PDB file of C-alpha atoms in Angstrom:
ATOM      1  CA  GLU A  25       4.772 -13.241 -10.957  1.00 75.00           C
ATOM      2  CA  ALA A  26       3.148 -11.311 -13.803  1.00 77.00           C
ATOM      3  CA  GLU A  27       6.017 -11.987 -16.181  1.00 84.00           C
ATOM      4  CA  ASP A  28       5.914 -15.701 -15.361  1.00 87.00           C
ATOM      5  CA  ALA A  29       2.150 -15.749 -15.961  1.00 87.00           C
ATOM      6  CA  TYR A  30       2.625 -13.976 -19.305  1.00 89.00           C
ATOM      7  CA  GLU A  31       5.252 -16.476 -20.417  1.00 92.00           C
ATOM      8  CA  GLN A  32       3.032 -19.357 -19.330  1.00 91.00           C
ATOM      9  CA  LEU A  33       0.057 -17.858 -21.186  1.00 92.00           C
ATOM     10  CA  MET A  34       2.031 -17.293 -24.379  1.00 93.00           C
ATOM     11  CA  GLY A  35       3.438 -20.822 -24.121  1.00 93.00           C
ATOM     12  CA  ALA A  36      -0.053 -22.291 -23.852  1.00 93.00           C
ATOM     13  CA  PHE A  37      -1.406 -20.435 -26.906  1.00 94.00           C
ATOM     14  CA  HIS A  38      -0.038 -19.828 -30.379  1.00 90.00           C
ATOM     15  CA  ASP A  39      -0.601 -16.039 -30.372  1.00 92.00           C
ATOM     16  CA  LEU A  40      -2.816 -13.261 -29.010  1.00 93.00           C
ATOM     17  CA  ASN A  41      -5.538 -13.977 -31.554  1.00 93.00           C
ATOM     18  CA  GLU A  42      -5.832 -17.552 -30.307  1.00 95.00           C
ATOM     19  CA  ILE A  43      -6.225 -16.218 -26.767  1.00 94.00           C
ATOM     20  CA  ARG A  44      -8.865 -13.740 -27.999  1.00 93.00           C
ATOM     21  CA  VAL A  45     -11.038 -16.510 -29.434  1.00 94.00           C
ATOM     22  CA  SER A  46     -10.472 -18.992 -26.587  1.00 94.00           C
ATOM     23  CA  SER A  47     -12.899 -19.578 -23.760  1.00 94.00           C
ATOM     24  CA  VAL A  48     -12.328 -17.957 -20.397  1.00 94.00           C
ATOM     25  CA  SER A  49     -11.865 -21.404 -18.841  1.00 94.00           C
ATOM     26  CA  GLU A  50      -9.091 -22.265 -21.332  1.00 95.00           C
ATOM     27  CA  ILE A  51      -7.268 -19.039 -20.512  1.00 95.00           C
ATOM     28  CA  GLU A  52      -7.881 -19.608 -16.807  1.00 94.00           C
ATOM     29  CA  GLU A  53      -6.267 -23.023 -17.100  1.00 93.00           C
ATOM     30  CA  ALA A  54      -3.130 -21.417 -18.546  1.00 92.00           C
ATOM     31  CA  LEU A  55      -3.051 -18.958 -15.622  1.00 92.00           C
ATOM     32  CA  ALA A  56      -3.876 -21.683 -13.071  1.00 85.00           C
ATOM     33  CA  PRO A  57      -1.407 -21.000 -10.274  1.00 82.00           C
ATOM     34  CA  LEU A  58      -2.394 -17.331 -10.025  1.00 86.00           C
ATOM     35  CA  PRO A  59      -5.075 -16.268  -7.567  1.00 86.00           C
ATOM     36  CA  ASP A  60      -8.326 -15.164  -9.218  1.00 89.00           C
ATOM     37  CA  ALA A  61      -7.221 -16.764 -12.489  1.00 90.00           C
ATOM     38  CA  GLY A  62     -10.802 -16.739 -13.768  1.00 92.00           C
ATOM     39  CA  TRP A  63     -11.160 -12.964 -13.389  1.00 92.00           C
ATOM     40  CA  ARG A  64      -7.757 -12.418 -14.915  1.00 92.00           C
ATOM     41  CA  ALA A  65      -8.646 -14.644 -17.864  1.00 93.00           C
ATOM     42  CA  LEU A  66     -11.895 -12.739 -18.424  1.00 94.00           C
ATOM     43  CA  ARG A  67     -10.077  -9.396 -18.353  1.00 92.00           C
ATOM     44  CA  ILE A  68      -7.402 -10.578 -20.776  1.00 92.00           C
ATOM     45  CA  ARG A  69      -9.910 -11.907 -23.261  1.00 94.00           C
ATOM     46  CA  GLU A  70     -12.150  -8.831 -23.072  1.00 92.00           C
ATOM     47  CA  ILE A  71      -9.224  -6.448 -23.635  1.00 90.00           C
ATOM     48  CA  LEU A  72      -7.969  -8.482 -26.575  1.00 92.00           C
ATOM     49  CA  GLN A  73     -11.450  -8.665 -28.105  1.00 92.00           C
ATOM     50  CA  HIS A  74     -12.124  -4.954 -27.651  1.00 89.00           C
ATOM     51  CA  THR A  75      -8.724  -3.976 -29.044  1.00 87.00           C
ATOM     52  CA  PHE A  76      -9.030  -6.269 -32.058  1.00 92.00           C
ATOM     53  CA  GLU A  77     -12.583  -5.134 -32.850  1.00 89.00           C
ATOM     54  CA  LYS A  78     -11.509  -1.481 -32.676  1.00 85.00           C
ATOM     55  CA  TYR A  79      -8.136  -1.641 -34.507  1.00 83.00           C
ATOM     56  CA  TYR A  80      -8.030  -5.089 -36.183  1.00 88.00           C
ATOM     57  CA  LYS A  81      -4.694  -5.626 -34.465  1.00 88.00           C
ATOM     58  CA  PHE A  82      -3.327  -5.872 -30.921  1.00 85.00           C
ATOM     59  CA  ASP A  83      -1.344  -2.656 -31.018  1.00 82.00           C
ATOM     60  CA  LEU A  84      -2.328   0.484 -29.133  1.00 81.00           C
ATOM     61  CA  GLU A  85       0.149   2.794 -30.892  1.00 81.00           C
ATOM     62  CA  GLU A  86      -2.690   4.957 -32.221  1.00 81.00           C
ATOM     63  CA  LEU A  87      -3.651   5.857 -28.664  1.00 81.00           C
ATOM     64  CA  LYS A  88      -0.216   7.371 -28.011  1.00 82.00           C
ATOM     65  CA  ARG A  89      -0.991  10.168 -30.458  1.00 84.00           C
ATOM     66  CA  LYS A  90      -4.275  11.094 -28.780  1.00 85.00           C
ATOM     67  CA  PRO A  91      -4.825  13.456 -25.857  1.00 85.00           C
ATOM     68  CA  VAL A  92      -4.898  11.856 -22.403  1.00 82.00           C
ATOM     69  CA  GLU A  93      -8.623  12.588 -22.021  1.00 85.00           C
ATOM     70  CA  GLN A  94      -9.438  10.620 -25.187  1.00 86.00           C
ATOM     71  CA  VAL A  95      -7.259   7.719 -24.055  1.00 84.00           C
ATOM     72  CA  GLU A  96      -8.991   7.669 -20.666  1.00 84.00           C
ATOM     73  CA  LYS A  97     -12.364   7.686 -22.400  1.00 85.00           C
ATOM     74  CA  HIS A  98     -11.285   4.800 -24.624  1.00 83.00           C
ATOM     75  CA  LEU A  99      -9.992   2.777 -21.671  1.00 83.00           C
ATOM     76  CA  GLY A 100     -13.256   3.455 -19.857  1.00 83.00           C
ATOM     77  CA  LYS A 101     -15.007   1.335 -22.486  1.00 84.00           C
ATOM     78  CA  TRP A 102     -13.001  -1.760 -21.574  1.00 83.00           C
ATOM     79  CA  LYS A 103     -15.054  -4.152 -19.502  1.00 84.00           C
ATOM     80  CA  TYR A 104     -13.861  -5.701 -16.239  1.00 87.00           C
ATOM     81  CA  THR A 105     -10.716  -3.605 -15.918  1.00 86.00           C
ATOM     82  CA  THR A 106      -9.428  -2.221 -12.644  1.00 86.00           C
ATOM     83  CA  PRO A 107      -8.217   1.321 -11.968  1.00 86.00           C
ATOM     84  CA  PHE A 108      -4.707  -0.128 -11.537  1.00 89.00           C
ATOM     85  CA  MET A 109      -4.790  -1.658 -15.024  1.00 88.00           C
ATOM     86  CA  LYS A 110      -5.856   1.590 -16.654  1.00 89.00           C
ATOM     87  CA  LEU A 111      -3.393   3.744 -14.734  1.00 89.00           C
ATOM     88  CA  PHE A 112      -0.542   1.292 -15.345  1.00 90.00           C
ATOM     89  CA  LEU A 113      -1.241   1.371 -19.088  1.00 88.00           C
ATOM     90  CA  MET A 114      -1.424   5.161 -19.048  1.00 88.00           C
ATOM     91  CA  GLN A 115       1.919   5.401 -17.248  1.00 89.00           C
ATOM     92  CA  HIS A 116       3.961   2.713 -18.963  1.00 85.00           C
ATOM     93  CA  ASN A 117       2.575   2.598 -22.480  1.00 83.00           C
ATOM     94  CA  MET A 118       1.176   6.051 -23.074  1.00 83.00           C
ATOM     95  CA  GLY A 119       3.843   7.998 -21.200  1.00 85.00           C
ATOM     96  CA  ALA A 120       1.224   9.895 -19.220  1.00 87.00           C
ATOM     97  CA  HIS A 121       1.681  11.180 -15.695  1.00 91.00           C
ATOM     98  CA  ALA A 122      -0.277   8.530 -13.821  1.00 91.00           C
ATOM     99  CA  ILE A 123       0.166   6.789 -10.478  1.00 93.00           C
ATOM    100  CA  PRO A 124      -1.140   3.208 -10.770  1.00 93.00           C
ATOM    101  CA  LEU A 125      -2.428   2.020  -7.402  1.00 93.00           C
ATOM    102  CA  ASP A 126      -4.213  -1.097  -6.273  1.00 91.00           C
ATOM    103  CA  ASP A 127      -5.838  -1.881  -2.916  1.00 90.00           C
ATOM    104  CA  ARG A 128      -2.597  -2.984  -1.276  1.00 90.00           C
ATOM    105  CA  SER A 129      -0.654   0.046  -2.491  1.00 92.00           C
ATOM    106  CA  ARG A 130      -3.438   2.368  -1.354  1.00 92.00           C
ATOM    107  CA  ASP A 131      -3.470   0.702   2.095  1.00 91.00           C
ATOM    108  CA  LEU A 132       0.306   1.077   2.394  1.00 92.00           C
ATOM    109  CA  LEU A 133       0.214   4.735   1.368  1.00 93.00           C
ATOM    110  CA  ALA A 134      -2.526   5.423   3.952  1.00 90.00           C
ATOM    111  CA  PHE A 135      -0.449   3.566   6.555  1.00 89.00           C
ATOM    112  CA  LEU A 136       2.507   5.806   5.688  1.00 90.00           C
ATOM    113  CA  GLY A 137       0.306   8.914   5.921  1.00 89.00           C
ATOM    114  CA  MET A 138       0.717   9.844   2.265  1.00 92.00           C
ATOM    115  CA  ILE A 139      -2.986   9.661   1.358  1.00 91.00           C
ATOM    116  CA  GLU A 140      -6.228   9.801   3.297  1.00 89.00           C
ATOM    117  CA  PRO A 141      -7.281   6.371   4.646  1.00 86.00           C
ATOM    118  CA  GLN A 142     -10.737   6.603   3.059  1.00 86.00           C
ATOM    119  CA  ALA A 143      -9.387   7.717  -0.347  1.00 89.00           C
ATOM    120  CA  THR A 144     -10.434   5.697  -3.356  1.00 91.00           C
ATOM    121  CA  ILE A 145      -7.742   4.393  -5.668  1.00 90.00           C
ATOM    122  CA  ASP A 146      -8.528   7.083  -8.245  1.00 89.00           C
ATOM    123  CA  ALA A 147      -8.562   9.885  -5.636  1.00 93.00           C
ATOM    124  CA  GLY A 148      -5.320   8.660  -4.043  1.00 93.00           C
ATOM    125  CA  ALA A 149      -3.633   8.432  -7.442  1.00 92.00           C
ATOM    126  CA  GLU A 150      -4.810  11.925  -8.349  1.00 92.00           C
ATOM    127  CA  ASP A 151      -3.557  13.371  -5.034  1.00 93.00           C
ATOM    128  CA  LEU A 152      -0.142  11.748  -5.489  1.00 95.00           C
ATOM    129  CA  LYS A 153       0.209  13.156  -9.013  1.00 92.00           C
ATOM    130  CA  GLN A 154       0.526  16.582  -7.439  1.00 92.00           C
ATOM    131  CA  VAL A 155       3.548  15.616  -5.307  1.00 93.00           C
ATOM    132  CA  ILE A 156       5.296  12.911  -7.370  1.00 94.00           C
ATOM    133  CA  ARG A 157       7.087  14.184 -10.460  1.00 95.00           C
ATOM    134  CA  LYS A 158       6.223  12.459 -13.732  1.00 94.00           C
ATOM    135  CA  ALA A 159       9.837  11.327 -14.152  1.00 94.00           C
ATOM    136  CA  ASP A 160       9.835   9.769 -10.675  1.00 95.00           C
ATOM    137  CA  SER A 161       6.415   8.114 -10.791  1.00 94.00           C
ATOM    138  CA  PRO A 162       7.459   4.758 -12.357  1.00 94.00           C
ATOM    139  CA  THR A 163      10.169   4.228  -9.729  1.00 95.00           C
ATOM    140  CA  PHE A 164       7.909   5.410  -6.901  1.00 95.00           C
ATOM    141  CA  CYS A 165       5.105   3.079  -7.995  1.00 94.00           C
ATOM    142  CA  HIS A 166       7.466   0.140  -8.397  1.00 93.00           C
ATOM    143  CA  LEU A 167       8.889   0.593  -4.908  1.00 95.00           C
ATOM    144  CA  ILE A 168       5.486   1.080  -3.261  1.00 94.00           C
ATOM    145  CA  ARG A 169       4.069  -1.953  -5.049  1.00 91.00           C
ATOM    146  CA  SER A 170       7.136  -4.032  -4.104  1.00 92.00           C
ATOM    147  CA  VAL A 171       6.632  -3.294  -0.410  1.00 93.00           C
ATOM    148  CA  ALA A 172       2.836  -3.591  -0.606  1.00 91.00           C
ATOM    149  CA  THR A 173       3.000  -7.046  -2.210  1.00 88.00           C
ATOM    150  CA  ASP A 174       5.904  -8.417  -0.164  1.00 89.00           C
ATOM    151  CA  ALA A 175       4.743 -11.611   1.544  1.00 87.00           C
ATOM    152  CA  LYS A 176       6.666 -10.640   4.692  1.00 91.00           C
ATOM    153  CA  TYR A 177       4.391  -7.610   5.213  1.00 85.00           C
ATOM    154  CA  LYS A 178       1.101  -9.082   3.981  1.00 80.00           C
ATOM    155  CA  GLY A 179      -1.748  -7.632   6.036  1.00 76.00           C
ATOM    156  CA  LYS A 180       0.594  -5.741   8.392  1.00 81.00           C
ATOM    157  CA  LEU A 181       0.985  -2.406   6.626  1.00 81.00           C
ATOM    158  CA  ARG A 182      -2.525  -1.068   6.791  1.00 77.00           C
ATOM    159  CA  LEU A 183      -4.406   1.132   9.204  1.00 75.00           C
ATOM    160  CA  THR A 184      -6.879  -0.494  11.535  1.00 69.00           C
ATOM    161  CA  PRO A 185     -10.329   1.148  11.706  1.00 64.00           C
ATOM    162  CA  ASN A 186      -9.463   2.995  14.938  1.00 63.00           C
ATOM    163  CA  GLN A 187      -6.109   4.404  13.727  1.00 63.00           C
ATOM    164  CA  ALA A 188      -5.894   7.942  12.402  1.00 59.00           C
ATOM    165  CA  LEU A 189      -3.910   9.196   9.455  1.00 54.00           C
ATOM    166  CA  GLY A 190      -0.187   9.087  10.237  1.00 53.00           C
ATOM    167  CA  GLU A 191      -0.496   6.566  13.076  1.00 57.00           C
ATOM    168  CA  GLY A 192       0.890   3.747  10.930  1.00 52.00           C
TER     169      GLY A 192
END
């Protein structure tokens, strides 16, 4: 779904700079079939604008040479981003040991008894870092996200308010 949206976005605009200077509604139109296309469009434009204003290009190679703490601080300045976006970038582009989770992945992991049901995304990701090896984290995250976003299980793999940890 994400790859299709990226191809559609790049087909609708000439390059990343054109997306950066476009209105949110124009970007939203290119992402139309996706849910929350407006929020996604805003996030895309803000990240492109921030990156271009900081580096005068759309390349984050300079961040790879910085310590993880500095990268996290830099990503903290991006507006409208989610914890999943930041952790995914840290894991896939920066090579850091990060466990990118979203709401659905967190709910699934609580259902499976791997994290506390009331854990925030950041707390759950931090707890998992201690038990998932860095080398295994991309595969683990991919598999968890695949199950968590599978339409067949939508809304079924989460704890109800009266269930305790491990009762999923």
